[in-house]
Short mmCIF file of C-alpha atoms and ligand atoms in Angstrom, two decimals:
data_model
loop_
_atom_site.label_atom_id
_atom_site.label_comp_id
_atom_site.label_asym_id
_atom_site.label_seq_id
_atom_site.Cartn_x
_atom_site.Cartn_y
_atom_site.Cartn_z
CA UNK A 22 -0.16 -0.13 -0.02
CA UNK A 23 1.40 3.51 -1.15
CA UNK A 24 2.22 5.30 2.60
CA UNK A 25 3.71 8.71 2.75
CA UNK A 26 7.05 8.58 0.51
CA UNK A 27 5.31 6.75 -2.55
CA UNK A 28 2.11 9.34 -2.55
CA UNK A 29 4.97 12.39 -2.34
CA UNK A 30 7.06 10.90 -5.32
CA UNK A 31 3.55 10.77 -6.95
CA UNK A 32 2.96 14.14 -5.94
CA UNK A 33 6.33 16.04 -7.03
CA UNK A 34 5.99 13.82 -10.39
CA UNK A 35 2.39 15.45 -11.18
CA UNK A 36 3.52 18.55 -10.01
CA UNK A 37 6.22 18.85 -12.06
CA UNK A 38 3.71 18.07 -15.49
CA UNK A 39 0.66 19.17 -15.16
CA UNK A 40 0.46 22.65 -12.75
CA UNK A 41 -0.73 24.72 -15.49
CA UNK A 42 -2.16 22.55 -17.39
CA UNK A 43 -5.81 22.68 -18.34
CA UNK A 44 -8.22 19.65 -17.96
CA UNK A 45 -9.95 19.51 -21.50
CA UNK A 46 -12.13 15.95 -21.11
CA UNK A 47 -12.88 13.38 -18.87
CA UNK A 48 -14.00 10.17 -18.89
CA UNK A 49 -14.42 7.81 -15.84
CA UNK A 50 -15.07 4.23 -15.92
CA UNK A 51 -18.64 3.17 -14.34
CA UNK A 52 -17.03 1.56 -11.02
CA UNK A 53 -19.00 2.91 -8.66
CA UNK A 54 -16.83 2.16 -5.44
CA UNK A 55 -13.95 4.32 -6.73
CA UNK A 56 -15.93 7.85 -6.80
CA UNK A 57 -16.62 9.43 -3.60
CA UNK A 58 -18.40 12.06 -5.80
CA UNK A 59 -21.15 10.58 -7.83
CA UNK A 60 -19.10 10.64 -11.51
CA UNK A 61 -21.21 12.93 -13.16
CA UNK A 62 -20.05 15.86 -10.35
CA UNK A 63 -16.32 14.74 -10.53
CA UNK A 64 -16.74 15.49 -14.53
CA UNK A 65 -18.38 18.27 -14.67
CA UNK A 66 -16.15 20.00 -12.17
CA UNK A 67 -12.58 18.92 -13.55
CA UNK A 68 -13.34 19.59 -17.39
CA UNK A 69 -12.16 22.99 -18.11
CA UNK A 70 -10.55 23.47 -14.81
CA UNK A 71 -6.95 24.77 -14.60
CA UNK A 72 -4.60 22.66 -12.11
CA UNK A 73 -2.88 25.31 -10.11
CA UNK A 74 -0.78 23.15 -7.30
CA UNK A 75 -0.90 19.62 -6.35
CA UNK A 76 -0.17 19.28 -2.48
CA UNK A 77 -0.03 16.09 -0.07
CA UNK A 78 -1.84 15.78 3.25
CA UNK A 79 -0.75 12.43 4.94
CA UNK A 80 -1.60 9.70 2.16
CA UNK A 81 -4.16 11.78 0.38
CA UNK A 82 -3.20 14.29 -3.14
CA UNK A 83 -4.24 17.41 -3.10
CA UNK A 84 -5.39 18.68 -6.95
CA UNK A 85 -6.41 22.63 -6.63
CA UNK A 86 -8.38 23.76 -9.27
CA UNK A 87 -9.37 27.28 -11.07
CA UNK A 88 -11.39 27.77 -13.45
CA UNK A 89 -9.47 26.92 -16.34
CA UNK A 90 -10.26 30.36 -18.82
CA UNK A 91 -9.86 33.09 -16.07
CA UNK A 92 -6.09 33.93 -17.19
CA UNK A 93 -5.48 31.90 -19.55
CA UNK A 94 -5.39 31.68 -23.54
CA UNK A 95 -8.38 30.92 -24.74
CA UNK A 96 -7.76 28.47 -27.58
CA UNK A 97 -10.78 26.40 -27.89
CA UNK A 98 -10.66 23.52 -30.16
CA UNK A 99 -11.98 22.89 -33.63
CA UNK A 100 -16.45 22.38 -33.90
CA UNK A 101 -16.07 18.86 -34.75
CA UNK A 102 -15.25 18.20 -31.08
CA UNK A 103 -18.84 18.20 -30.26
CA UNK A 104 -19.77 18.36 -26.51
CA UNK A 105 -16.48 19.26 -25.28
CA UNK A 106 -16.47 22.37 -27.40
CA UNK A 107 -20.18 23.22 -26.48
CA UNK A 108 -19.27 23.36 -22.81
CA UNK A 109 -16.05 25.22 -23.32
CA UNK A 110 -18.28 27.92 -25.23
CA UNK A 111 -20.70 27.99 -22.04
CA UNK A 112 -17.91 28.09 -19.87
CA UNK A 113 -16.59 30.96 -21.85
CA UNK A 114 -19.52 32.79 -21.89
CA UNK A 115 -20.55 31.95 -18.17
CA UNK A 116 -16.77 33.19 -17.24
CA UNK A 117 -16.97 36.37 -18.93
CA UNK A 118 -20.62 37.44 -17.29
CA UNK A 119 -18.57 36.29 -14.03
CA UNK A 120 -16.17 38.62 -14.93
CA UNK A 121 -18.35 41.72 -15.55
CA UNK A 122 -21.24 41.11 -12.89
CA UNK A 123 -19.48 39.29 -9.83
CA UNK A 124 -15.87 38.38 -8.63
CA UNK A 125 -17.59 36.91 -5.91
CA UNK A 126 -18.42 33.87 -8.06
CA UNK A 127 -15.30 33.26 -9.22
CA UNK A 128 -13.65 33.37 -5.67
CA UNK A 129 -15.80 29.41 -5.13
CA UNK A 130 -14.09 28.56 -8.14
CA UNK A 131 -10.51 29.14 -7.29
CA UNK A 132 -10.56 26.48 -3.94
CA UNK A 133 -12.07 23.28 -5.78
CA UNK A 134 -10.01 20.91 -5.69
CA UNK A 135 -9.46 17.00 -6.72
CA UNK A 136 -8.65 14.40 -4.28
CA UNK A 137 -7.14 11.43 -4.98
CA UNK A 138 -6.20 8.31 -2.48
CA UNK A 139 -4.22 5.52 -4.37
CA UNK A 140 -5.87 2.92 -1.39
CA UNK A 141 -3.96 -0.07 -1.90
CA UNK A 142 -2.75 -0.84 -5.52
CA UNK A 143 -3.93 3.10 -6.80
CA UNK A 144 -1.39 5.12 -9.18
CA UNK A 145 -1.57 8.12 -11.03
CA UNK A 146 0.05 8.45 -14.67
CA UNK A 147 0.81 11.25 -16.48
CA UNK A 148 1.22 9.88 -19.95
CA UNK A 149 1.38 10.91 -24.01
CA UNK A 150 -2.63 10.07 -25.50
CA UNK A 151 -1.34 7.55 -27.84
CA UNK A 152 -0.17 5.40 -24.87
CA UNK A 153 -1.35 1.95 -24.42
CA UNK A 154 -4.63 2.13 -22.12
CA UNK A 155 -3.57 0.28 -19.13
CA UNK A 156 -6.18 -2.77 -17.94
CA UNK A 157 -8.50 -1.25 -15.04
CA UNK A 158 -8.33 2.18 -15.89
CA UNK A 159 -10.89 4.36 -14.13
CA UNK A 160 -10.27 7.47 -14.84
CA UNK A 161 -8.62 9.43 -18.23
CA UNK A 162 -8.35 13.41 -17.83
CA UNK A 163 -7.17 14.97 -21.07
CA UNK A 164 -5.34 17.61 -21.03
CA UNK A 165 -4.82 21.04 -22.78
CA UNK A 166 -0.78 20.07 -23.64
CA UNK A 167 -1.57 16.54 -25.45
CA UNK A 168 -0.96 14.55 -21.95
CA UNK A 169 -3.10 12.49 -19.81
CA UNK A 170 -3.86 11.81 -16.30
CA UNK A 171 -4.95 8.15 -15.89
CA UNK A 172 -5.58 6.85 -12.69
CA UNK A 173 -5.06 2.67 -12.47
CA UNK A 174 -6.24 0.71 -9.81
CA UNK A 175 -6.93 -3.29 -9.77
CA UNK A 176 -8.09 -4.07 -6.31
CA UNK A 177 -10.19 -0.60 -6.42
CA UNK A 178 -9.58 0.49 -2.88
CA UNK A 179 -8.28 4.04 -3.93
CA UNK A 180 -10.88 6.56 -4.30
CA UNK A 181 -11.68 10.15 -5.82
CA UNK A 182 -13.49 12.65 -5.09
CA UNK A 183 -14.20 16.29 -5.61
CA UNK A 184 -14.75 19.22 -2.75
CA UNK A 185 -12.97 22.51 -1.50
CA UNK A 186 -11.60 23.06 1.84
CA UNK A 187 -9.87 19.65 2.22
CA UNK A 188 -8.81 18.82 5.74
CA UNK A 189 -7.55 15.76 7.51
CA UNK A 190 -6.78 14.70 11.23
CA UNK A 191 -3.54 14.08 12.39
CA UNK A 192 0.05 16.27 12.09
CA UNK A 193 2.25 15.79 9.49
CA UNK A 194 5.51 13.18 10.45
CA UNK A 195 8.22 15.78 8.26
CA UNK A 196 6.70 19.13 9.43
CA UNK A 197 5.85 18.25 13.19
CA UNK A 198 8.57 19.08 15.66
CA UNK A 199 9.53 16.72 18.72
CA UNK A 200 6.76 18.03 21.21
CA UNK A 201 4.22 18.14 19.08
CA UNK A 202 5.18 14.15 18.40
CA UNK A 203 5.81 13.63 22.11
CA UNK A 204 2.75 14.95 22.94
CA UNK A 205 0.79 12.34 20.66
CA UNK A 206 1.80 9.06 22.19
CA UNK A 207 0.88 10.60 26.45
CA UNK A 208 -1.13 8.03 28.24
CA UNK A 209 -1.48 5.54 25.15
CA UNK A 210 -2.35 2.21 25.84
CA UNK A 211 -1.55 0.73 22.51
CA UNK A 212 1.17 -0.59 21.56
CA UNK A 213 3.75 1.72 19.46
CA UNK A 214 3.21 0.37 15.85
CA UNK A 215 -0.78 0.47 16.29
CA UNK A 216 0.27 4.42 17.48
CA UNK A 217 2.08 5.21 14.94
CA UNK A 218 -0.42 3.84 11.99
CA UNK A 219 -2.78 5.63 13.23
CA UNK A 220 -3.45 8.22 10.85
CA UNK A 221 -5.59 10.54 13.40
CA UNK A 222 -2.13 11.11 15.40
CA UNK A 223 0.46 10.56 12.60
CA UNK A 224 -0.55 11.50 8.50
CA UNK A 225 0.99 9.12 5.91
CA UNK A 226 2.83 6.20 7.85
CA UNK A 227 2.05 2.60 7.42
CA UNK A 228 2.92 -0.61 7.61
CA UNK A 229 6.85 -0.60 6.18
CA UNK A 230 7.92 2.55 7.31
CA UNK A 231 6.54 2.44 10.99
CA UNK A 232 8.44 -1.32 11.36
CA UNK A 233 11.36 0.32 9.51
CA UNK A 234 11.15 3.38 12.51
CA UNK A 235 11.34 1.44 15.34
CA UNK A 236 14.23 -0.51 14.08
CA UNK A 237 16.60 2.47 13.56
CA UNK A 238 14.80 3.53 16.96
CA UNK A 239 15.89 0.56 18.31
CA UNK A 240 12.11 0.31 20.36
CA UNK A 241 9.94 -3.01 19.69
CA UNK A 242 6.74 -2.66 18.00
CA UNK A 243 4.61 -3.81 21.14
CA UNK A 244 5.76 -2.00 23.16
CA UNK A 245 2.91 0.48 25.00
CA UNK A 246 2.83 3.86 23.34
CA UNK A 247 2.62 5.80 26.77
CA UNK A 248 5.31 4.05 28.07
CA UNK A 249 8.20 5.40 26.23
CA UNK A 250 10.35 7.40 27.69
CA UNK A 251 11.22 10.92 26.49
CA UNK A 252 14.66 9.90 24.99
CA UNK A 253 13.37 6.46 23.15
CA UNK A 254 10.40 9.11 21.62
CA UNK A 255 13.02 11.55 20.32
CA UNK A 256 14.83 8.96 18.71
CA UNK A 257 11.77 7.53 17.29
CA UNK A 258 10.76 11.00 16.02
CA UNK A 259 14.76 11.00 14.39
CA UNK A 260 14.29 7.93 12.97
CA UNK A 261 10.42 8.11 11.19
CA UNK A 262 12.24 11.83 9.71
CA UNK A 263 15.32 9.94 8.31
CA UNK A 264 13.23 6.88 6.87
CA UNK A 265 11.10 8.98 5.16
CA UNK A 266 13.50 11.60 3.63
CA UNK A 267 15.25 8.23 2.64
CA UNK A 268 12.25 6.62 0.91
CA UNK A 269 11.32 9.69 -0.76
CA UNK A 270 14.93 10.37 -2.05
CA UNK A 271 14.94 6.62 -3.18
CA UNK A 272 11.24 6.95 -5.03
CA UNK A 273 9.48 5.05 -2.41
CA UNK A 274 9.40 1.42 -2.06
CA UNK A 275 7.99 -0.69 -4.80
CA UNK A 276 6.99 -3.81 -2.54
CA UNK A 277 3.95 -4.67 -4.93
CA UNK A 278 1.72 -2.61 -7.46
CA UNK A 279 3.27 1.12 -6.57
CA UNK A 280 4.66 2.57 -9.46
CA UNK A 281 4.81 6.20 -10.31
CA UNK A 282 3.81 8.77 -12.55
CA UNK A 283 5.77 7.40 -15.55
CA UNK A 284 5.13 3.99 -14.59
CA UNK A 285 8.55 3.30 -12.54
CA UNK A 286 8.92 1.22 -9.39
CA UNK A 287 10.48 3.05 -6.46
CA UNK A 288 13.81 1.60 -5.11
CA UNK A 289 13.83 2.00 -1.53
CA UNK A 290 12.27 -1.92 -0.60
CA UNK A 291 16.33 -3.17 -1.00
CA UNK A 292 17.03 -0.39 1.92
CA UNK A 293 14.60 -2.08 4.24
CA UNK A 294 16.26 -3.69 7.32
CA UNK A 295 12.86 -4.75 8.80
CA UNK A 296 10.18 -4.99 6.82
CA UNK A 297 9.75 -8.43 4.67
CA UNK A 298 12.69 -9.70 5.79
CA UNK A 299 10.95 -11.95 8.68
CA UNK A 300 13.85 -15.33 9.40
CA UNK A 301 16.80 -13.42 7.34
CA UNK A 302 19.60 -12.30 9.81
CA UNK A 303 19.36 -8.90 11.17
CA UNK A 304 21.67 -6.38 9.26
CA UNK A 305 23.01 -4.91 12.72
CA UNK A 306 23.43 -7.88 15.10
CA UNK A 307 22.68 -11.28 12.82
CA UNK A 308 20.09 -12.43 14.88
CA UNK A 309 16.98 -13.73 13.14
CA UNK A 310 14.43 -11.54 12.37
CA UNK A 311 11.00 -11.99 13.68
CA UNK A 312 7.62 -11.71 11.98
CA UNK A 313 4.54 -11.49 14.49
CA UNK A 314 1.13 -9.63 14.07
CA UNK A 315 0.67 -6.35 15.68
CA UNK A 316 -2.65 -4.12 14.89
CA UNK A 317 -3.76 -7.02 12.31
CA UNK A 318 -0.45 -6.47 10.37
CA UNK A 319 3.02 -8.61 9.73
CA UNK A 320 4.97 -6.85 12.01
CA UNK A 321 9.21 -6.63 11.69
CA UNK A 322 11.77 -6.39 14.65
CA UNK A 323 14.80 -7.80 15.82
CA UNK A 324 14.59 -9.18 19.41
CA UNK A 325 17.90 -8.13 20.12
CA UNK A 326 18.43 -4.67 18.67
CA UNK A 327 15.29 -3.28 19.43
CA UNK A 328 14.17 -3.42 23.57
ZN1 ZN B 15 20.15 -7.08 15.60
#
């Protein structure tokens, strides 16, 4: 499942390729579970919009949209494009009358956001429109540049919707200070591994990076979160930052279906020290890495290096 580093890699890839581009037309599959807003509403919102920013909040990708015609050069397609052109012409008329009559109406559209959560196997790719269509493609956004943004998701746990003012609970592990981090675990009776996976506390950490961070911090995954000493929390805080930054630099981990916007796998899986290494020798002390289940998730640790 894509975690913070994979989602951040996708965000960066998208940001480099699509900011400033305009969404010309949208095709969505009929698979209902993928779309949290009605597909028709998603298509109506996205078509004609310009992408102004691509941000990340935890494992969510937030694509900020503005009226595609505001301040942009109008380049309407040939009449043969039919419906899309008709829609754009209507938008042009609306846009012009809005400019004349009311600036407030425009401010509403300026906060529209397209939210994508990759779920377990979701991928966002930026391709040329002639690129081969992959199986399990659920959304195709045709851009004015000739590129396409495609959403592919074999297992369909990914979600997309349109909204405004999107917010989630929790703090960003890469932006939080040590004090902010420490206070999350105070009095918590759950195992530290479960607390790290709790998206209402920390955003974006999942199974891989929780195990890797706990190993580097020398803390056993089953330790009660509230029992960790300040020094241990400081080590954990630093380990999380380190692991996430290294993983982002390596383009994330590809353990199953994760690919970046160009369809390339990440490389950080070759740097995993405990995750997926049950029964193999610890890279530090040679002890066999243990695999247990915590919070319903396969959990890996070194019984000697982690206390
Ligand atoms: Zn060890």
